[in-house]
Coordinates of C-alpha atoms and ligand atoms in Angstrom, one line a residue:
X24 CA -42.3 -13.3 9.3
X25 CA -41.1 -12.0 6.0
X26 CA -41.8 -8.2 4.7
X27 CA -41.2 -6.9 1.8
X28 CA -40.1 -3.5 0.8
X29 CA -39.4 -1.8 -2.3
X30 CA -36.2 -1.1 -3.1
X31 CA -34.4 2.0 -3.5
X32 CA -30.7 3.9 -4.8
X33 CA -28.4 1.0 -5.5
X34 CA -31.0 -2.1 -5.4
X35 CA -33.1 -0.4 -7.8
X36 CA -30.0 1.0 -9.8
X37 CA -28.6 -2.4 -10.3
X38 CA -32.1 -4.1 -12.2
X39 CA -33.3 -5.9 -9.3
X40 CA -36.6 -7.4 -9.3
X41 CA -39.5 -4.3 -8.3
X42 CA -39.8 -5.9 -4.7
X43 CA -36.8 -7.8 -2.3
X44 CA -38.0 -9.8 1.0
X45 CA -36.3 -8.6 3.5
X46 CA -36.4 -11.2 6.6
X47 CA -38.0 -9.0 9.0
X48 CA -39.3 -5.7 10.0
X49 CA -35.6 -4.9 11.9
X50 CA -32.3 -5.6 9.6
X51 CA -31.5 -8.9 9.2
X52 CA -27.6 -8.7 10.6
X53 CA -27.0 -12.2 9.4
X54 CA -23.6 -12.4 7.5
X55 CA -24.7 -15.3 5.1
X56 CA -28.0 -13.7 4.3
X57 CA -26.6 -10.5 3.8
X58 CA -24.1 -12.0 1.3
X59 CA -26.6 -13.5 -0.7
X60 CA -28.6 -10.4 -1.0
X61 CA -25.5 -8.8 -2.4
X62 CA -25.2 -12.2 -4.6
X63 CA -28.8 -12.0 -5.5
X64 CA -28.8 -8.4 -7.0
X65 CA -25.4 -8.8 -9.1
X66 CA -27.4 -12.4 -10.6
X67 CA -30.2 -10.1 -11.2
X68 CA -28.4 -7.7 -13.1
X69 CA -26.4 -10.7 -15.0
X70 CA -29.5 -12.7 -15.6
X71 CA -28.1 -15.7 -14.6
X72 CA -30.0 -18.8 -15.0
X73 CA -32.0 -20.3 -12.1
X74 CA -30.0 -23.2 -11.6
X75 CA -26.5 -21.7 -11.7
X76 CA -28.0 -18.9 -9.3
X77 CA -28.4 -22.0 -6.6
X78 CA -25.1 -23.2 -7.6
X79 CA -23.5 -19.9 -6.4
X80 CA -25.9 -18.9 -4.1
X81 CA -24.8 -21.9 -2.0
X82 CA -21.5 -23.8 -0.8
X83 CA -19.9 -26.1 -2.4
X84 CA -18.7 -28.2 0.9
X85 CA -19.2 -27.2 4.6
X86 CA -17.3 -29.2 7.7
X87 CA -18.0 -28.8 11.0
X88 CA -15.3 -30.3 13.0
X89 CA -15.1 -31.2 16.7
X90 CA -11.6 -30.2 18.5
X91 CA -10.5 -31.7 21.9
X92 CA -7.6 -29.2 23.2
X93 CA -6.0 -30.0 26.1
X94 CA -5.6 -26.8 28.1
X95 CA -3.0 -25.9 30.8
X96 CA -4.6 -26.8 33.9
X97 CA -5.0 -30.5 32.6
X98 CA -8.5 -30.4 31.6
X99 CA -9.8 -31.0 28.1
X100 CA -12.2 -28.5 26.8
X101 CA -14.0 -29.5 23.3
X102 CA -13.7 -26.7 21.0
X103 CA -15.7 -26.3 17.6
X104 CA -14.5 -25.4 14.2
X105 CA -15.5 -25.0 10.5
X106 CA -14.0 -24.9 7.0
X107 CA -16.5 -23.9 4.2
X108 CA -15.5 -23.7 0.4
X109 CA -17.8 -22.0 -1.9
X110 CA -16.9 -22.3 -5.1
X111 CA -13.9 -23.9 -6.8
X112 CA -14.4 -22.8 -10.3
X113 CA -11.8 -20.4 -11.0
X114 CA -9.0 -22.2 -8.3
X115 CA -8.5 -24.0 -5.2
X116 CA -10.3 -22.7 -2.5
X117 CA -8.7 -19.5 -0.7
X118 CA -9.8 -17.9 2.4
X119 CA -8.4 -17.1 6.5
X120 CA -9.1 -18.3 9.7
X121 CA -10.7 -16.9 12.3
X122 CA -10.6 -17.5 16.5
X123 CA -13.5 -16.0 18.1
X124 CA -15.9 -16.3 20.6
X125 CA -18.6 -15.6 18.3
X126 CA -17.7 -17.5 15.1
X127 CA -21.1 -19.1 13.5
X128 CA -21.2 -21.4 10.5
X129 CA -23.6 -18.5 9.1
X130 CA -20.4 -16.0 9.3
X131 CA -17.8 -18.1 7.7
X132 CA -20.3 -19.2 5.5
X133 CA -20.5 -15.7 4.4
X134 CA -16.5 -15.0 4.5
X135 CA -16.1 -17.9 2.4
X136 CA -18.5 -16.1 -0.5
X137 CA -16.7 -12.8 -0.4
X138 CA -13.7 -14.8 -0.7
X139 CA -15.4 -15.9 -4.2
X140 CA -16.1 -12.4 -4.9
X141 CA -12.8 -11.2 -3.8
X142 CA -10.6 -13.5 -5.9
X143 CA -12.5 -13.2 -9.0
X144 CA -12.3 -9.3 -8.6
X145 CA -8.6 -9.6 -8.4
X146 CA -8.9 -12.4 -11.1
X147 CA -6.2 -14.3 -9.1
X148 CA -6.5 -18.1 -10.1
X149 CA -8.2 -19.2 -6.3
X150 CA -12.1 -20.2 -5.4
X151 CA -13.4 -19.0 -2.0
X152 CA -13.3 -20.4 1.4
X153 CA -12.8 -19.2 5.0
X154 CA -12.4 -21.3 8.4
X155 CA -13.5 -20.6 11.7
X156 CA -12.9 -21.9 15.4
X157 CA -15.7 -20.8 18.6
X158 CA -12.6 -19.9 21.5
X159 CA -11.9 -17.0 23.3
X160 CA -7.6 -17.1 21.7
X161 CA -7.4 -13.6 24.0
X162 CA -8.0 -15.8 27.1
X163 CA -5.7 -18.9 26.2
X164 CA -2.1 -19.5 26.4
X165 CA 0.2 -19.7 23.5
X166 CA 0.5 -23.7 24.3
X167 CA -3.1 -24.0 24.3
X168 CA -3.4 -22.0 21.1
X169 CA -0.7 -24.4 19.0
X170 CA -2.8 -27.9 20.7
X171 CA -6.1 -26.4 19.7
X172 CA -4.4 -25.3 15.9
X173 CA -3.0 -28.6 15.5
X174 CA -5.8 -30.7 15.8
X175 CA -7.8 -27.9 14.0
X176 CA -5.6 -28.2 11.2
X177 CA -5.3 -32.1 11.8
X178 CA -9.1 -32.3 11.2
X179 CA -9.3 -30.2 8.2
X180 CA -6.3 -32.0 6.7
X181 CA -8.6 -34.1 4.0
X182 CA -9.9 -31.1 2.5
X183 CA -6.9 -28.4 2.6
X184 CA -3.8 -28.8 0.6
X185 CA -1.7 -26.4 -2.2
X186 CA -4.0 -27.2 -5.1
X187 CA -7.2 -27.7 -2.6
X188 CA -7.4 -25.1 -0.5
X189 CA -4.9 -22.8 1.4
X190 CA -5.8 -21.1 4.8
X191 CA -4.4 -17.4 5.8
X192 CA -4.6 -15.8 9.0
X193 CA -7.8 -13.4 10.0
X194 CA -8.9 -12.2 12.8
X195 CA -6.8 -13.3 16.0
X196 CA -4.2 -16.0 13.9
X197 CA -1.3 -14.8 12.9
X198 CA 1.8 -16.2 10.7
X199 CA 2.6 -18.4 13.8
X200 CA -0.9 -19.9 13.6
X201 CA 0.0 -20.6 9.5
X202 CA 3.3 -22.3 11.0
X203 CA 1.8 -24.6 13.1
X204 CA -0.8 -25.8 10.4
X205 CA 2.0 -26.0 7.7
X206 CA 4.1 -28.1 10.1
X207 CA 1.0 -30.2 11.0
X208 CA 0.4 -30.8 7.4
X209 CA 4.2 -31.6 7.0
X210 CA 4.4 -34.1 9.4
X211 CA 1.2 -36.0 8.8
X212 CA 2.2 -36.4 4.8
X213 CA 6.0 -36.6 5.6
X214 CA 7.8 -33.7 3.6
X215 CA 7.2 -30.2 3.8
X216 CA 4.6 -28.4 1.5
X217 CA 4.8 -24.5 1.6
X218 CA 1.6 -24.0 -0.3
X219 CA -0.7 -25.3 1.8
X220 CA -1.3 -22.1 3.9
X221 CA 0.1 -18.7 3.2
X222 CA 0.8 -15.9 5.5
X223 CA 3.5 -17.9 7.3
X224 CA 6.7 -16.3 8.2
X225 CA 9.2 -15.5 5.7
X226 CA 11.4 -18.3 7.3
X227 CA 9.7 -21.0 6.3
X228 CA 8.3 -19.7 2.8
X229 CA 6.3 -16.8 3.7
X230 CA 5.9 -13.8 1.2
X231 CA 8.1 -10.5 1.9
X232 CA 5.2 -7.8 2.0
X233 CA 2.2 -10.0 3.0
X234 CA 1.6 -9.1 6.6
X235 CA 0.9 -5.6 5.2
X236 CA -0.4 -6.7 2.2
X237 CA -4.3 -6.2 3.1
X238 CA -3.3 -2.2 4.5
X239 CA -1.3 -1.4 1.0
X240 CA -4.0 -3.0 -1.1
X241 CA -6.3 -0.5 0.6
X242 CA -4.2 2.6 0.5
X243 CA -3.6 1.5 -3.3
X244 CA -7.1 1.9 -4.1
X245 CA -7.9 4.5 -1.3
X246 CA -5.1 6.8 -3.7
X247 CA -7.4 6.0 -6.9
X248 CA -10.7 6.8 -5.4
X249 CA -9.2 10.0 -4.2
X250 CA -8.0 11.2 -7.6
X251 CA -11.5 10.6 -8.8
X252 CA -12.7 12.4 -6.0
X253 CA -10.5 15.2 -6.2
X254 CA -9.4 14.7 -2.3
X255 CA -5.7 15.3 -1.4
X256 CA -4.2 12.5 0.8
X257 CA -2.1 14.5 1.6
X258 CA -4.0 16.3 5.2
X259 CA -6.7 14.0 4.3
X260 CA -8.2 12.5 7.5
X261 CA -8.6 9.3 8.7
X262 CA -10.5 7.5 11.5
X263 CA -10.1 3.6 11.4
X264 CA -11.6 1.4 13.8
X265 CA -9.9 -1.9 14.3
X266 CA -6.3 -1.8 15.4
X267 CA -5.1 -5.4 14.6
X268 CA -3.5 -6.2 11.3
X269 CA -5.1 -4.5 8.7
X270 CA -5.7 -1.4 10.8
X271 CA -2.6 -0.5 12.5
X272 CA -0.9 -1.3 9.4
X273 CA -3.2 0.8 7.4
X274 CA -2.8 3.6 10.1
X275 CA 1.3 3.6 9.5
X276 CA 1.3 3.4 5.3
X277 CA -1.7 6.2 5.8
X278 CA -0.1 8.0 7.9
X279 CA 3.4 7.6 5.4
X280 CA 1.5 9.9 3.0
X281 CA 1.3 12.2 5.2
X282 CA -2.7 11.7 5.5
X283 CA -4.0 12.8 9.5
X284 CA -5.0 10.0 11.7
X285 CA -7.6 11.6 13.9
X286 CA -8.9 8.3 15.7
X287 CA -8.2 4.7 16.4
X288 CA -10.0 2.7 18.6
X289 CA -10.1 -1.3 19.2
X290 CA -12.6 -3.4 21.5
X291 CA -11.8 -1.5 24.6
X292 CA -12.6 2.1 22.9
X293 CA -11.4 4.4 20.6
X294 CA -9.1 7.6 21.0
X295 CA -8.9 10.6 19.1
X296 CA -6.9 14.0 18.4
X297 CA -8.0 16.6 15.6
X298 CA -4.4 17.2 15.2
X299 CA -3.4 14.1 14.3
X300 CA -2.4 10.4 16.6
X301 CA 1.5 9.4 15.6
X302 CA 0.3 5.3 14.7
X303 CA 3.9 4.2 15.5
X304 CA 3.2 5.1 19.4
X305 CA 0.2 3.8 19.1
X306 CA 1.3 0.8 18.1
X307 CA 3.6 0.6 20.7
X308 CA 1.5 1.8 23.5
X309 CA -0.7 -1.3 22.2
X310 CA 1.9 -3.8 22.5
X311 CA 2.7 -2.8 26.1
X312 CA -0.8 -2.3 27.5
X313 CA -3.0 -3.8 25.0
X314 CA -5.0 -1.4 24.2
X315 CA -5.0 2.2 22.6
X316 CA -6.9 3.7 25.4
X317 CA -5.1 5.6 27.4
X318 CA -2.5 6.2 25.1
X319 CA -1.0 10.1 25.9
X320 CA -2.1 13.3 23.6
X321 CA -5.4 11.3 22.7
X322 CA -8.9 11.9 24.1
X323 CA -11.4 8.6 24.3
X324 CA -13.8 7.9 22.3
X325 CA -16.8 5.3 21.4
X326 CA -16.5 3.3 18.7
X327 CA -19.8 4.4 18.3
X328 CA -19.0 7.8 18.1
X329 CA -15.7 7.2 15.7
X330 CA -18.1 5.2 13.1
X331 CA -19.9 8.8 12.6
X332 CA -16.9 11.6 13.1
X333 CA -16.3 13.6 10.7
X334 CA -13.6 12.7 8.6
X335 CA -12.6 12.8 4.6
X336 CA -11.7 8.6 4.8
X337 CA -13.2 6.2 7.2
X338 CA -11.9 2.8 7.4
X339 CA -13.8 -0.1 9.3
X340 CA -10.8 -3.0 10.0
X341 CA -12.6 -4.7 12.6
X342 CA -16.1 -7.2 12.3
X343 CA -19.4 -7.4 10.6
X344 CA -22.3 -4.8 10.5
X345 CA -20.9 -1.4 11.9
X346 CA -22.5 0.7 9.5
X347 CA -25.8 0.1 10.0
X348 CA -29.6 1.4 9.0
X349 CA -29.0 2.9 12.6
X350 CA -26.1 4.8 12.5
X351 CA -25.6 5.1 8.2
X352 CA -27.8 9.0 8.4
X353 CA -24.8 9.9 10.7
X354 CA -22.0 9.0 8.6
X355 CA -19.7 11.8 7.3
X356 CA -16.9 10.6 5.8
X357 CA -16.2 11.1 2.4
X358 CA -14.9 7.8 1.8
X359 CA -15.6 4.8 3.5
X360 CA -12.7 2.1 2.9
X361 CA -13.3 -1.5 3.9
X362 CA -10.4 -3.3 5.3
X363 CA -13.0 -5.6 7.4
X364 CA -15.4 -8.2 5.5
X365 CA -18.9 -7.4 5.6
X366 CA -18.7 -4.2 7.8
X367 CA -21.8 -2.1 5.6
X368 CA -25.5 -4.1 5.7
X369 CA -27.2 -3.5 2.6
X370 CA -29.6 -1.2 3.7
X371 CA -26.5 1.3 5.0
X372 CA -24.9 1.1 1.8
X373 CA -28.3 2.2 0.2
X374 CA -28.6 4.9 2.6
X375 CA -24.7 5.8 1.9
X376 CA -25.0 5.4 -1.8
X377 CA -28.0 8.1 -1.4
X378 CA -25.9 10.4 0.8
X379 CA -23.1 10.6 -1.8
X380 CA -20.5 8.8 0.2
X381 CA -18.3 6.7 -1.8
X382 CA -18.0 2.7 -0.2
X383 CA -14.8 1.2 -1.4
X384 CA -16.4 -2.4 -1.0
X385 CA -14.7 -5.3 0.9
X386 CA -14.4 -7.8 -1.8
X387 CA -12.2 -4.9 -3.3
X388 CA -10.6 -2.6 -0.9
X389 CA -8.9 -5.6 1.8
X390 CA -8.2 -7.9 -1.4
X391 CA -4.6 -6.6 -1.2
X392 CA -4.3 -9.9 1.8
X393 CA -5.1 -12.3 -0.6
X394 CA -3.2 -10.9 -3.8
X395 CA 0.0 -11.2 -2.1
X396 CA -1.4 -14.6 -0.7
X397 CA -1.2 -16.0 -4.6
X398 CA 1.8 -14.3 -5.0
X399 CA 3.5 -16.0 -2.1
X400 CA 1.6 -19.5 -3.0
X401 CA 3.3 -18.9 -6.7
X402 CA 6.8 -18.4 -4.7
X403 CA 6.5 -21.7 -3.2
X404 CA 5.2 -23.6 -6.2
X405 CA 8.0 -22.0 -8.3
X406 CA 10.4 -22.3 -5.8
X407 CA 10.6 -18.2 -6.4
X408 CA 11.6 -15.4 -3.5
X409 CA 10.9 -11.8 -4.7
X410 CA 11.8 -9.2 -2.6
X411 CA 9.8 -6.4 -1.0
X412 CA 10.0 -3.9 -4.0
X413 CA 8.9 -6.2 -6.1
X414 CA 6.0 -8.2 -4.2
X415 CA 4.4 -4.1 -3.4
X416 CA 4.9 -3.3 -7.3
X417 CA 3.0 -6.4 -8.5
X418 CA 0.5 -5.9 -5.4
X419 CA 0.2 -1.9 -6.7
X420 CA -0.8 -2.8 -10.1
X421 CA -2.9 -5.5 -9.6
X422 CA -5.5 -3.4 -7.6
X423 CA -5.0 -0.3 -9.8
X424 CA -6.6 -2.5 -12.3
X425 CA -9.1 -4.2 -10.2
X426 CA -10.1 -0.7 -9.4
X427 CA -10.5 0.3 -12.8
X428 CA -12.1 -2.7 -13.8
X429 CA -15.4 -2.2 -10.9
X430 CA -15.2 1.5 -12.2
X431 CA -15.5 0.6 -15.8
X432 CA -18.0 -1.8 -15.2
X433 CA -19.9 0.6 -12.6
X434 CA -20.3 3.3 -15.3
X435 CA -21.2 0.8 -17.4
X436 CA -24.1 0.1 -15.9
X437 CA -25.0 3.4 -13.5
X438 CA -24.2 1.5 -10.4
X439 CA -22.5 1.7 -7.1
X440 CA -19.3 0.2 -6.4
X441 CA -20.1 -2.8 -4.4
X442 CA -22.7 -3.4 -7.3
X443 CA -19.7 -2.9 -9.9
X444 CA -17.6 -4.6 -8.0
X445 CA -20.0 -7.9 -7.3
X446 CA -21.5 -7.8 -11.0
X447 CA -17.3 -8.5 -12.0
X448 CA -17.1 -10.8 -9.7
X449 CA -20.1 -13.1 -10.6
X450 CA -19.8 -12.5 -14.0
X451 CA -16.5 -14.3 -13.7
X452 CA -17.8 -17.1 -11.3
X453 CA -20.5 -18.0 -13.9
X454 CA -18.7 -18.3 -16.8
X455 CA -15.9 -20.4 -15.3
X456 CA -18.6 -22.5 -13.8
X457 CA -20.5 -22.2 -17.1
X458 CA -17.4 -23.6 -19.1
X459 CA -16.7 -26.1 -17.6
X460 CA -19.8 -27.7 -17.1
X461 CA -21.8 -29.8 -14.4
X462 CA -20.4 -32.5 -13.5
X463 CA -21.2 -35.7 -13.8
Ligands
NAD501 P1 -6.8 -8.7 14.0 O1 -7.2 -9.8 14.9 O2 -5.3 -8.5 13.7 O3 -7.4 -7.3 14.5 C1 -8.7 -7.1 14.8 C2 -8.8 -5.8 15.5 O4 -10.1 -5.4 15.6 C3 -8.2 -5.8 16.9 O5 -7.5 -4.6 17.2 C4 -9.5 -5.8 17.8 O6 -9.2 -5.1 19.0 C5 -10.4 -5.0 16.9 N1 -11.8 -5.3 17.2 C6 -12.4 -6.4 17.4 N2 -13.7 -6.2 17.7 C7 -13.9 -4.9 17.7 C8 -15.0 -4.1 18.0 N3 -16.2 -4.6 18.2 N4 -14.8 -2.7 17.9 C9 -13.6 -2.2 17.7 N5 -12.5 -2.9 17.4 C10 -12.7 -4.3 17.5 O7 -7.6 -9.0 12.6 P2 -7.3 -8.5 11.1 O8 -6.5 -9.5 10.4 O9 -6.7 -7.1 11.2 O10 -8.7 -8.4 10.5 C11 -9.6 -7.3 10.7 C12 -10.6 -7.3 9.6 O11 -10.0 -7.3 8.3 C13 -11.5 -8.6 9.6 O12 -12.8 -8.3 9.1 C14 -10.8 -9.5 8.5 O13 -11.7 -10.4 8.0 C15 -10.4 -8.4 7.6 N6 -9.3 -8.8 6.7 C16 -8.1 -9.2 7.1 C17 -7.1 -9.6 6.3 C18 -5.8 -10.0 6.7 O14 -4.9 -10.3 5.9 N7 -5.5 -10.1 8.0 C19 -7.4 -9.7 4.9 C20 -8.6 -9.3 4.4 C21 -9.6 -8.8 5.3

């Protein structure tokens, strides 16, 4: 049954309408819902019309596909997958995918909005989307992981493509997982197209600089929000919970700057030393054990307890909803950095917004991925290879600017910076929808 409450700090800031429904009496944790409460305030605030608020509010196109792998012991286990695009206005759709055992329509749903959100922030030429399989990749085989890609990728093939839309890797797929569904596209139309997935390996037309693209994105606008803040990197410390991809990497190019990595923790647990972890051993005590529990000259620790540790940047690189209205009174970092999607609820970020503490939002902060995603997608339409130096340059300045941008436009209009950030972002949605008009 629906309650409503009245809205305070950043929903009020942002001219929402005196009362929001909230779903029910506990927070709704519901990815998509949660997305279009953050859609719903920025439309608010932008006065969009009715009908283009449905337009947005919405996906363009959702498949649901069915995906027979056979697995190593002979038998045939029938996996389901998803590819959503939400809107197509600005660009072909753009947007990861992710293997795991609790992948709902409802989530990538909501990945393929921030998606939206994300590339319009960026203003890279690309729409949203995001793709999904329900398997459990820690518990299969590599050969089981390239049957169960291939006919994921084979399904999806009518609706991906270079000027479509072009899967990345997320959560558990890597640039192996983008091979596979490049060379499945390749075969199936007879010639190879690079652009139809980025994030592959540089062999085979991946972008120099993209697998740490997402981490150096972050520190980019992590250094920004520190000058504003007056906080030195330098000593700063930092407690980042996810060590896949975007943490570990973040971790190392933090750690670079000579900022104090004082926990890490993945879905075993977390560790943590005031004096400071080394992320290159725990990297490597990762690759041989699988964890970073354990790992010598660290104490454990809950993730719990790592959310809420004292620390000057806090950086969320795992799932959905870890900052909570349960846990967001105990948070006391000074800057919490977003490398995951969707890892604040609304009602934390009010709380957050209230206590002072600055939220680099998602749709900003891990938009570094898919910036060096259009660059490499520009490589391999212009037959182009940049190098390293010049791939991080192009990455550095795009996000100083996005950064400025949701600043400009959050003292604009008195608002927080996911609130800056979104009203950016759907103001640039609208008008390209706008402009070019409903069809037919
Ligand atoms: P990954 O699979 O490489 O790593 C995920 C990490 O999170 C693993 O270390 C895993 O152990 C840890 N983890 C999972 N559940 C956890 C839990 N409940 N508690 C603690 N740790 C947990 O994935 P990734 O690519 O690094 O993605 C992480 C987040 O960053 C996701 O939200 C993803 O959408 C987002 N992101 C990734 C990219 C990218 O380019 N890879 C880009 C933008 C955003």
């Amino acid at each position: 049954m629906a309650t409503v409450v009245k809205p305070t700090g950043p929903l009020r800031q942002i001219g929402a309408p005196p009362m929001v429904p909230r779903i029910a009496p506990r927070e709704d944790l519901n990815p998509f819902r949660i997305a279009q409460i953050q859609f719903d305030m920025a439309a608010e605030f932008l006065k969009l019309e009715p009908g283009l608020r449905q337009i947005l509010r919405t996906p363009k196109r959702v498949l649901e596909v069915s995906i027979p792998t056979k697995m190593d012991n002979g038998q045939v286990k029938v996996h389901t997958g998803f590819r959503v695009q939400h809107n197509i206005s600005r660009g072909p759709g753009k947007g990861g995918i992710r293997y795991h055992p609790n992948v709902t329509l409802d989530e990538v749903k909501a990945l393929a909005a921030w998606m939206t959100w994300k590339t319009a922030v960026l203003n890279v030429p690309f729409g949203g989307a995001k793709g999904g399989v329900i398997c459990d990749p820690k518990r299969m085989s590599k050969t089981e992981l390239e049957r169960m890609t291939r006919r994921y990728a084979s399904e999806i093939l009518p609706i991906i493509g270079p000027s479509m839309d072009i899967p990345a890797p997320d959560v558990y797929t890597d640039a192996q997982t983008m091979a596979w569904i490049m060379d499945t596209y390749a075969m199936t139309v007879g010639h190879s197209v690079h652009g139809v997935v980025t994030g592959k390996p540089v062999s085979i037309g991946g972008s120099e600089g993209r697998s740490e693209a997402t981490a150096r994105g972050l520190l980019f606008v992590v250094e920004e929000a520190c000058k504003l803040k007056k906080i030195p990197l330098r000593g700063a410390t930092v407690a980042i919970q996810g060590f896949g991809n975007a943490g570990a990497t973040a971790a190392r190019l933090f750690a670079e700057k000579k900022a104090k990595i004082i926990a890490l923790s993945d879905t075993r647990g977390g560790v943590t030393n005031s004096r400071g972890i080394d992320p290159i051993k725990a990297i490597r005590y990762k690759e041989r054990s699988g964890t970073v529990v354990g790992m010598p000259g660290a104490s454990r620790m809950t993730n719990d307890d790592l959310l809420t540790m004292k620390c000057d940047i806090l950086v969320p690189a795992a799932l959905e909803n870890v900052i909570t209205l349960h846990n967001a009174e105990a948070v006391k970092a000074r800057i919490v950095a977003e490398a995951a999607n969707g890892p604040t609820t609304p009602h934390a970020d009010e709380i957050l917004a209230r206590r002072g503490i600055t939220v680099l939002p998602d749709i900003l902060a891990n938009a570094g991925g898919v910036t060096v995603s259009y660059f490499e997608w520009v490589q391999n339409m212009e037959g182009l290879m940049w190098d390293a130096e010049e791939v991080n340059a192009r990455l550095q300045k795009s996000m100083v600017k996005a950064f400025h941008e949701m600043v400009e436009t959050m003292r604009k209009h008195h608002v927080p910076p996911r609130a800056g950030a979104m009203i950016l972002a759907v103001g640039r949605v609208a008008e390209a929808t706008l402009v070019r008009g409903l069809f037919p």
